[in-house]
PDB file of C-alpha atoms in Angstrom:
ATOM      1  CA  MET A   1       2.948  -7.330  -5.594  1.00 61.00           C
ATOM      2  CA  ASP A   2       5.501  -9.682  -4.056  1.00 80.00           C
ATOM      3  CA  LYS A   3       4.851  -9.505  -0.319  1.00 85.00           C
ATOM      4  CA  VAL A   4       8.297 -10.905   0.588  1.00 88.00           C
ATOM      5  CA  LEU A   5      10.099  -8.269  -1.492  1.00 88.00           C
ATOM      6  CA  LEU A   6       7.819  -5.560  -0.140  1.00 89.00           C
ATOM      7  CA  GLY A   7       8.552  -6.688   3.423  1.00 92.00           C
ATOM      8  CA  LYS A   8      12.300  -6.613   2.789  1.00 92.00           C
ATOM      9  CA  LYS A   9      12.085  -3.087   1.366  1.00 91.00           C
ATOM     10  CA  ILE A  10      10.088  -1.876   4.359  1.00 94.00           C
ATOM     11  CA  LYS A  11      12.477  -3.487   6.855  1.00 95.00           C
ATOM     12  CA  GLN A  12      15.499  -2.054   5.047  1.00 93.00           C
ATOM     13  CA  ALA A  13      14.012   1.448   5.016  1.00 94.00           C
ATOM     14  CA  ARG A  14      12.932   1.177   8.664  1.00 95.00           C
ATOM     15  CA  THR A  15      16.363   0.111   9.899  1.00 96.00           C
ATOM     16  CA  LYS A  16      18.023   2.767   7.747  1.00 95.00           C
ATOM     17  CA  LYS A  17      15.895   5.380   9.538  1.00 95.00           C
ATOM     18  CA  GLY A  18      16.871   3.835  12.880  1.00 96.00           C
ATOM     19  CA  LEU A  19      13.325   2.877  13.831  1.00 96.00           C
ATOM     20  CA  THR A  20      12.176  -0.214  15.668  1.00 96.00           C
ATOM     21  CA  GLN A  21       9.104  -2.112  14.556  1.00 96.00           C
ATOM     22  CA  ALA A  22       7.289  -0.726  17.593  1.00 97.00           C
ATOM     23  CA  GLN A  23       8.191   2.845  16.669  1.00 97.00           C
ATOM     24  CA  LEU A  24       7.056   2.395  13.065  1.00 97.00           C
ATOM     25  CA  ALA A  25       3.853   0.722  14.253  1.00 97.00           C
ATOM     26  CA  GLU A  26       3.105   3.703  16.477  1.00 96.00           C
ATOM     27  CA  ILE A  27       3.779   6.200  13.670  1.00 96.00           C
ATOM     28  CA  VAL A  28       1.423   4.444  11.233  1.00 95.00           C
ATOM     29  CA  SER A  29      -1.171   3.372  13.832  1.00 95.00           C
ATOM     30  CA  LEU A  30      -0.686  -0.368  13.397  1.00 95.00           C
ATOM     31  CA  HIS A  31       0.222  -3.104  15.866  1.00 95.00           C
ATOM     32  CA  GLU A  32       3.895  -4.088  16.159  1.00 96.00           C
ATOM     33  CA  LYS A  33       3.023  -7.711  15.271  1.00 96.00           C
ATOM     34  CA  HIS A  34       1.357  -6.460  12.089  1.00 95.00           C
ATOM     35  CA  ILE A  35       4.596  -4.695  11.066  1.00 96.00           C
ATOM     36  CA  SER A  36       6.532  -7.877  11.868  1.00 96.00           C
ATOM     37  CA  ARG A  37       4.236  -9.980   9.653  1.00 95.00           C
ATOM     38  CA  ILE A  38       4.560  -7.463   6.818  1.00 94.00           C
ATOM     39  CA  GLU A  39       8.361  -7.346   7.052  1.00 96.00           C
ATOM     40  CA  SER A  40       8.632 -11.142   7.161  1.00 95.00           C
ATOM     41  CA  GLY A  41       6.527 -11.419   4.011  1.00 91.00           C
ATOM     42  CA  LYS A  42       3.725 -13.288   5.756  1.00 92.00           C
ATOM     43  CA  TYR A  43       1.162 -10.568   5.145  1.00 89.00           C
ATOM     44  CA  LEU A  44       0.452  -8.105   2.336  1.00 87.00           C
ATOM     45  CA  PRO A  45      -0.897  -4.864   3.803  1.00 87.00           C
ATOM     46  CA  THR A  46      -3.776  -2.921   2.327  1.00 84.00           C
ATOM     47  CA  LEU A  47      -2.993  -0.116  -0.086  1.00 81.00           C
ATOM     48  CA  GLU A  48      -3.944   2.354   2.622  1.00 83.00           C
ATOM     49  CA  ASN A  49      -1.394   0.850   5.027  1.00 89.00           C
ATOM     50  CA  ILE A  50       1.281   0.619   2.333  1.00 89.00           C
ATOM     51  CA  ILE A  51       0.848   4.347   1.708  1.00 86.00           C
ATOM     52  CA  LYS A  52       1.089   5.112   5.447  1.00 90.00           C
ATOM     53  CA  ILE A  53       4.229   3.002   5.845  1.00 93.00           C
ATOM     54  CA  PHE A  54       5.889   4.380   2.712  1.00 91.00           C
ATOM     55  CA  LYS A  55       5.204   7.957   3.792  1.00 90.00           C
ATOM     56  CA  ALA A  56       6.607   7.300   7.257  1.00 94.00           C
ATOM     57  CA  LEU A  57       9.741   5.698   5.821  1.00 94.00           C
ATOM     58  CA  GLU A  58      10.020   8.072   2.852  1.00 89.00           C
ATOM     59  CA  ILE A  59       9.903   5.217   0.332  1.00 86.00           C
ATOM     60  CA  ASN A  60       9.140   6.283  -3.230  1.00 76.00           C
ATOM     61  CA  LEU A  61       6.177   4.257  -4.480  1.00 67.00           C
ATOM     62  CA  CYS A  62       7.343   4.353  -8.094  1.00 61.00           C
ATOM     63  CA  ALA A  63      10.860   3.201  -7.250  1.00 57.00           C
ATOM     64  CA  CYS A  64       9.447   0.301  -5.246  1.00 57.00           C
ATOM     65  CA  ASN A  65       7.259  -0.773  -8.146  1.00 53.00           C
ATOM     66  CA  GLU A  66      10.282  -1.108 -10.440  1.00 50.00           C
ATOM     67  CA  ASP A  67      11.662  -3.960  -8.326  1.00 51.00           C
ATOM     68  CA  VAL A  68       8.415  -5.841  -7.908  1.00 47.00           C
ATOM     69  CA  GLU A  69       7.362  -8.363 -10.530  1.00 46.00           C
ATOM     70  CA  ILE A  70       3.950  -7.537 -11.940  1.00 39.00           C
ATOM     71  CA  PRO A  71       2.360  -9.440 -14.809  1.00 41.00           C
ATOM     72  CA  ASN A  72       2.952  -7.596 -18.099  1.00 48.00           C
ATOM     73  CA  ASN A  73      -0.702  -6.902 -18.828  1.00 48.00           C
ATOM     74  CA  GLU A  74      -1.080  -5.126 -15.476  1.00 54.00           C
ATOM     75  CA  ASN A  75       2.322  -3.437 -15.392  1.00 64.00           C
ATOM     76  CA  ILE A  76       1.274  -0.253 -17.167  1.00 72.00           C
ATOM     77  CA  ILE A  77      -1.871   0.236 -15.093  1.00 75.00           C
ATOM     78  CA  LYS A  78      -0.124  -0.406 -11.777  1.00 76.00           C
ATOM     79  CA  THR A  79       2.854   1.779 -12.678  1.00 74.00           C
ATOM     80  CA  GLU A  80       0.585   4.649 -13.690  1.00 76.00           C
ATOM     81  CA  PHE A  81      -1.496   4.179 -10.559  1.00 79.00           C
ATOM     82  CA  LEU A  82       1.605   4.298  -8.346  1.00 78.00           C
ATOM     83  CA  LYS A  83       2.891   7.412 -10.145  1.00 78.00           C
ATOM     84  CA  PHE A  84      -0.483   9.030  -9.627  1.00 79.00           C
ATOM     85  CA  ILE A  85      -0.416   8.227  -5.900  1.00 82.00           C
ATOM     86  CA  ASN A  86       3.176   9.368  -5.504  1.00 80.00           C
ATOM     87  CA  ASN A  87       2.431  12.739  -7.116  1.00 82.00           C
ATOM     88  CA  SER A  88      -0.683  13.456  -5.017  1.00 85.00           C
ATOM     89  CA  SER A  89      -0.895  15.485  -1.826  1.00 86.00           C
ATOM     90  CA  ASP A  90      -2.164  13.951   1.410  1.00 85.00           C
ATOM     91  CA  ASN A  91      -5.510  15.719   0.985  1.00 87.00           C
ATOM     92  CA  GLU A  92      -5.837  14.463  -2.583  1.00 87.00           C
ATOM     93  CA  LEU A  93      -4.993  10.913  -1.484  1.00 86.00           C
ATOM     94  CA  GLU A  94      -7.667  11.018   1.221  1.00 88.00           C
ATOM     95  CA  PHE A  95     -10.183  12.267  -1.347  1.00 89.00           C
ATOM     96  CA  TYR A  96      -9.236   9.584  -3.907  1.00 86.00           C
ATOM     97  CA  LEU A  97      -9.353   6.853  -1.276  1.00 87.00           C
ATOM     98  CA  GLY A  98     -12.863   7.948  -0.320  1.00 89.00           C
ATOM     99  CA  LEU A  99     -13.912   7.821  -3.968  1.00 88.00           C
ATOM    100  CA  LEU A 100     -12.444   4.346  -4.390  1.00 87.00           C
ATOM    101  CA  ARG A 101     -14.236   3.089  -1.296  1.00 89.00           C
ATOM    102  CA  GLN A 102     -17.548   4.459  -2.570  1.00 90.00           C
ATOM    103  CA  ALA A 103     -16.934   2.932  -5.996  1.00 88.00           C
ATOM    104  CA  GLN A 104     -16.179  -0.415  -4.378  1.00 88.00           C
ATOM    105  CA  LYS A 105     -19.411  -0.281  -2.350  1.00 87.00           C
ATOM    106  CA  GLY A 106     -21.349   0.577  -5.515  1.00 85.00           C
ATOM    107  CA  LEU A 107     -19.760  -2.327  -7.358  1.00 83.00           C
ATOM    108  CA  ILE A 108     -20.695  -4.740  -4.581  1.00 84.00           C
ATOM    109  CA  LYS A 109     -24.306  -3.523  -4.683  1.00 80.00           C
ATOM    110  CA  PHE A 110     -24.350  -3.773  -8.473  1.00 78.00           C
ATOM    111  CA  ARG A 111     -23.082  -7.350  -8.376  1.00 80.00           C
ATOM    112  CA  SER A 112     -25.704  -8.332  -5.791  1.00 77.00           C
ATOM    113  CA  VAL A 113     -28.452  -6.855  -8.002  1.00 74.00           C
ATOM    114  CA  LEU A 114     -27.174  -8.845 -10.978  1.00 74.00           C
ATOM    115  CA  LYS A 115     -27.260 -12.071  -8.968  1.00 74.00           C
ATOM    116  CA  ASN A 116     -30.918 -11.544  -8.034  1.00 63.00           C
TER     117      ASN A 116
END
């Protein structure tokens, strides 16, 4: 995902809603400087924070993905993943995020076992 383009989209949506960076930061429980770094394209937020920001600003995840250059071999997977996220309820997203975190921990343990 292009962090500069993402930052521009977030800033555009934030100003359209009439929010300051401080107000958005408070809504999504991030520091104002963090929002500034995201909007300036200096930092790519985690998926969890992207979801929080997009929900707060009412940005459609699928529509955002259409404007972001993704390598062709990953385009289908990322598009489907974003559609899946966009069509899930908050409770479902929390559940899926928990599953992904557990899967990631399991993968890390598996890799460490393979190294030994």
